[in-house]
PDB file of C-alpha atoms and ligand atoms in Angstrom:
ATOM      1  CA  UNK A   1     249.292 141.059  67.500  1.00 67.00           C
ATOM      2  CA  UNK A   2     248.047 139.693  64.078  1.00 81.00           C
ATOM      3  CA  UNK A   3     245.348 137.125  65.372  1.00 88.00           C
ATOM      4  CA  UNK A   4     244.162 135.873  61.883  1.00 92.00           C
ATOM      5  CA  UNK A   5     247.124 134.761  59.428  1.00 92.00           C
ATOM      6  CA  UNK A   6     245.809 133.864  55.841  1.00 96.00           C
ATOM      7  CA  UNK A   7     247.456 130.817  54.718  1.00 95.00           C
ATOM      8  CA  UNK A   8     246.927 127.790  51.636  1.00 96.00           C
ATOM      9  CA  UNK A   9     244.495 125.769  54.119  1.00 95.00           C
ATOM     10  CA  UNK A  10     242.728 128.799  53.264  1.00 97.00           C
ATOM     11  CA  UNK A  11     242.386 128.769  49.812  1.00 97.00           C
ATOM     12  CA  UNK A  12     240.101 128.400  47.368  1.00 98.00           C
ATOM     13  CA  UNK A  13     241.714 127.686  44.225  1.00 96.00           C
ATOM     14  CA  UNK A  14     241.661 131.156  42.715  1.00 97.00           C
ATOM     15  CA  UNK A  15     244.533 133.823  42.840  1.00 97.00           C
ATOM     16  CA  UNK A  16     242.102 137.490  42.844  1.00 97.00           C
ATOM     17  CA  UNK A  17     239.718 135.753  45.657  1.00 98.00           C
ATOM     18  CA  UNK A  18     242.625 134.722  47.517  1.00 98.00           C
ATOM     19  CA  UNK A  19     244.244 137.786  47.699  1.00 98.00           C
ATOM     20  CA  UNK A  20     240.808 139.223  49.253  1.00 98.00           C
ATOM     21  CA  UNK A  21     240.384 137.670  51.249  1.00 98.00           C
ATOM     22  CA  UNK A  22     244.231 137.695  52.481  1.00 98.00           C
ATOM     23  CA  UNK A  23     243.211 141.830  52.209  1.00 98.00           C
ATOM     24  CA  UNK A  24     239.941 141.557  54.497  1.00 98.00           C
ATOM     25  CA  UNK A  25     242.409 138.668  57.006  1.00 97.00           C
ATOM     26  CA  UNK A  26     244.248 142.084  57.739  1.00 96.00           C
ATOM     27  CA  UNK A  27     241.754 144.332  57.763  1.00 96.00           C
ATOM     28  CA  UNK A  28     240.299 142.440  60.473  1.00 95.00           C
ATOM     29  CA  UNK A  29     244.319 142.751  61.666  1.00 95.00           C
ATOM     30  CA  UNK A  30     244.024 145.826  62.194  1.00 94.00           C
ATOM     31  CA  UNK A  31     240.997 146.519  63.665  1.00 92.00           C
ATOM     32  CA  UNK A  32     241.989 144.047  66.584  1.00 90.00           C
ATOM     33  CA  UNK A  33     245.875 146.186  66.616  1.00 90.00           C
ATOM     34  CA  UNK A  34     243.866 149.703  67.017  1.00 87.00           C
ATOM     35  CA  UNK A  35     241.868 148.470  69.811  1.00 85.00           C
ATOM     36  CA  UNK A  36     244.438 147.476  71.970  1.00 82.00           C
ATOM     37  CA  UNK A  37     245.739 150.594  70.988  1.00 81.00           C
ATOM     38  CA  UNK A  38     245.264 153.841  73.381  1.00 58.00           C
ATOM     39  CA  UNK A  39     243.446 156.073  71.256  1.00 56.00           C
ATOM     40  CA  UNK A  40     242.546 153.179  69.479  1.00 53.00           C
ATOM     41  CA  UNK A  41     238.949 153.342  70.080  1.00 65.00           C
ATOM     42  CA  UNK A  42     238.517 156.487  68.267  1.00 71.00           C
ATOM     43  CA  UNK A  43     239.612 154.838  64.916  1.00 85.00           C
ATOM     44  CA  UNK A  44     237.337 151.445  64.875  1.00 88.00           C
ATOM     45  CA  UNK A  45     234.211 153.621  62.759  1.00 90.00           C
ATOM     46  CA  UNK A  46     236.215 154.320  60.185  1.00 92.00           C
ATOM     47  CA  UNK A  47     238.292 151.118  59.793  1.00 94.00           C
ATOM     48  CA  UNK A  48     234.743 149.527  60.504  1.00 95.00           C
ATOM     49  CA  UNK A  49     233.829 151.431  57.238  1.00 96.00           C
ATOM     50  CA  UNK A  50     236.351 150.344  55.330  1.00 97.00           C
ATOM     51  CA  UNK A  51     236.081 146.455  56.164  1.00 97.00           C
ATOM     52  CA  UNK A  52     232.355 147.287  55.313  1.00 97.00           C
ATOM     53  CA  UNK A  53     233.682 149.024  51.926  1.00 98.00           C
ATOM     54  CA  UNK A  54     235.880 146.014  50.725  1.00 98.00           C
ATOM     55  CA  UNK A  55     233.626 143.334  52.186  1.00 98.00           C
ATOM     56  CA  UNK A  56     231.014 144.652  49.738  1.00 98.00           C
ATOM     57  CA  UNK A  57     233.773 144.274  46.484  1.00 98.00           C
ATOM     58  CA  UNK A  58     234.455 141.197  47.418  1.00 98.00           C
ATOM     59  CA  UNK A  59     231.171 139.717  47.817  1.00 98.00           C
ATOM     60  CA  UNK A  60     230.446 141.146  44.234  1.00 98.00           C
ATOM     61  CA  UNK A  61     232.991 139.636  43.155  1.00 98.00           C
ATOM     62  CA  UNK A  62     232.743 136.830  43.957  1.00 98.00           C
ATOM     63  CA  UNK A  63     228.972 136.174  43.526  1.00 98.00           C
ATOM     64  CA  UNK A  64     229.592 137.503  39.692  1.00 98.00           C
ATOM     65  CA  UNK A  65     232.625 134.519  39.040  1.00 98.00           C
ATOM     66  CA  UNK A  66     229.773 131.740  40.991  1.00 98.00           C
ATOM     67  CA  UNK A  67     227.405 133.130  38.822  1.00 98.00           C
ATOM     68  CA  UNK A  68     229.641 133.533  35.707  1.00 97.00           C
ATOM     69  CA  UNK A  69     230.077 130.134  36.669  1.00 97.00           C
ATOM     70  CA  UNK A  70     226.865 128.600  37.011  1.00 97.00           C
ATOM     71  CA  UNK A  71     227.403 127.518  40.707  1.00 97.00           C
ATOM     72  CA  UNK A  72     224.254 125.668  41.626  1.00 97.00           C
ATOM     73  CA  UNK A  73     225.198 127.265  45.184  1.00 97.00           C
ATOM     74  CA  UNK A  74     225.015 131.102  44.486  1.00 98.00           C
ATOM     75  CA  UNK A  75     222.410 132.044  45.907  1.00 98.00           C
ATOM     76  CA  UNK A  76     222.013 130.347  49.755  1.00 98.00           C
ATOM     77  CA  UNK A  77     225.990 132.186  49.589  1.00 98.00           C
ATOM     78  CA  UNK A  78     224.137 135.317  48.526  1.00 98.00           C
ATOM     79  CA  UNK A  79     221.990 135.019  50.992  1.00 98.00           C
ATOM     80  CA  UNK A  80     224.877 134.307  53.403  1.00 98.00           C
ATOM     81  CA  UNK A  81     226.543 137.510  52.466  1.00 98.00           C
ATOM     82  CA  UNK A  82     223.450 139.665  52.694  1.00 98.00           C
ATOM     83  CA  UNK A  83     223.528 138.709  56.107  1.00 97.00           C
ATOM     84  CA  UNK A  84     226.599 139.847  56.738  1.00 97.00           C
ATOM     85  CA  UNK A  85     226.813 142.865  55.461  1.00 97.00           C
ATOM     86  CA  UNK A  86     222.780 143.539  57.452  1.00 97.00           C
ATOM     87  CA  UNK A  87     225.186 142.481  60.673  1.00 96.00           C
ATOM     88  CA  UNK A  88     227.922 143.912  60.465  1.00 96.00           C
ATOM     89  CA  UNK A  89     225.515 147.659  59.219  1.00 96.00           C
ATOM     90  CA  UNK A  90     223.908 147.196  63.033  1.00 94.00           C
ATOM     91  CA  UNK A  91     227.565 147.849  64.105  1.00 93.00           C
ATOM     92  CA  UNK A  92     227.800 150.294  62.687  1.00 92.00           C
ATOM     93  CA  UNK A  93     224.774 151.813  63.807  1.00 91.00           C
ATOM     94  CA  UNK A  94     225.335 150.840  67.761  1.00 89.00           C
ATOM     95  CA  UNK A  95     229.489 151.546  67.008  1.00 84.00           C
ATOM     96  CA  UNK A  96     228.497 155.141  65.978  1.00 79.00           C
ATOM     97  CA  UNK A  97     225.876 156.288  69.399  1.00 79.00           C
ATOM     98  CA  UNK A  98     228.969 156.054  71.411  1.00 73.00           C
ATOM     99  CA  UNK A  99     232.230 154.174  72.515  1.00 69.00           C
ATOM    100  CA  UNK A 100     231.106 150.523  74.085  1.00 78.00           C
ATOM    101  CA  UNK A 101     233.630 148.700  74.883  1.00 82.00           C
ATOM    102  CA  UNK A 102     231.772 145.719  74.911  1.00 85.00           C
ATOM    103  CA  UNK A 103     229.694 145.907  71.528  1.00 85.00           C
ATOM    104  CA  UNK A 104     233.467 147.017  70.238  1.00 88.00           C
ATOM    105  CA  UNK A 105     234.614 142.968  71.784  1.00 89.00           C
ATOM    106  CA  UNK A 106     231.556 141.358  70.293  1.00 91.00           C
ATOM    107  CA  UNK A 107     231.801 142.870  66.737  1.00 92.00           C
ATOM    108  CA  UNK A 108     234.585 141.916  66.222  1.00 92.00           C
ATOM    109  CA  UNK A 109     234.542 139.103  68.103  1.00 94.00           C
ATOM    110  CA  UNK A 110     231.610 138.017  65.408  1.00 95.00           C
ATOM    111  CA  UNK A 111     233.390 139.353  61.786  1.00 95.00           C
ATOM    112  CA  UNK A 112     236.384 137.551  63.134  1.00 95.00           C
ATOM    113  CA  UNK A 113     234.993 134.320  62.831  1.00 96.00           C
ATOM    114  CA  UNK A 114     231.905 134.325  61.090  1.00 96.00           C
ATOM    115  CA  UNK A 115     235.357 135.332  58.616  1.00 96.00           C
ATOM    116  CA  UNK A 116     237.585 132.335  58.829  1.00 96.00           C
ATOM    117  CA  UNK A 117     234.337 129.363  59.338  1.00 97.00           C
ATOM    118  CA  UNK A 118     232.991 131.289  55.908  1.00 98.00           C
ATOM    119  CA  UNK A 119     235.795 131.439  53.938  1.00 98.00           C
ATOM    120  CA  UNK A 120     236.817 127.542  55.327  1.00 97.00           C
ATOM    121  CA  UNK A 121     233.514 126.587  54.423  1.00 97.00           C
ATOM    122  CA  UNK A 122     231.186 128.561  52.020  1.00 98.00           C
ATOM    123  CA  UNK A 123     234.246 129.761  49.771  1.00 98.00           C
ATOM    124  CA  UNK A 124     236.258 126.296  49.631  1.00 97.00           C
ATOM    125  CA  UNK A 125     233.261 124.869  48.501  1.00 97.00           C
ATOM    126  CA  UNK A 126     232.864 126.582  44.974  1.00 97.00           C
ATOM    127  CA  UNK A 127     236.805 125.318  44.787  1.00 95.00           C
ATOM    128  CA  UNK A 128     236.780 124.070  41.732  1.00 89.00           C
ATOM    129  CA  UNK A 129     234.151 125.482  40.146  1.00 92.00           C
ATOM    130  CA  UNK A 130     235.677 128.664  38.946  1.00 89.00           C
TER     131      UNK A 130
HETATM  132 FE1  FEO B   1     235.052 135.390  50.617  1.00 83.71          FE
HETATM  133 FE2  FEO B   1     232.241 134.910  50.370  1.00 83.71          FE
HETATM  134  O1  FEO B   1     233.538 135.874  50.522  1.00 83.71           O
END
C-alpha cells in the first residue's frame, strides 16, 4: 500500500530535486510495505541504510544548489538536514540491536512525518531561489 504519494503540491520548482523527493517518498513506501510483510522486519535495517544513503546524497545536492544560488536560509536548512541524519543513524543503531516492533513503527512514523513536513515547508521556501 502506498503511504506517501508525491504530487505537484510538493514540487520545489526544480525537476532534479523533485525527482529526489519522489525517490525518497518511494523508499519510505517500500519500508512501510516491508514492515507489513511477514518477514519484512529482517530487511528493515538494509532499507534504512538505503534511505540514509540516498538522503545524504539528496541533502548534499540540495545544499550545493542552495549555496550556488546564495540562498539566504542555507545554514538553518542544513541544521535541519543534519538533525534528521543524526536521528536516522540513531534508529539504525537501535535496529542493529535486534528487532523491536515499537522502535520500527516509531521510526517509520517519524521519518514519514519529517519528510513530508520538511519538503512541504522548508524545501518549498527555496522555490524561486534555485
Ligand atoms: Fe529536500 Fe531539504 O531536503
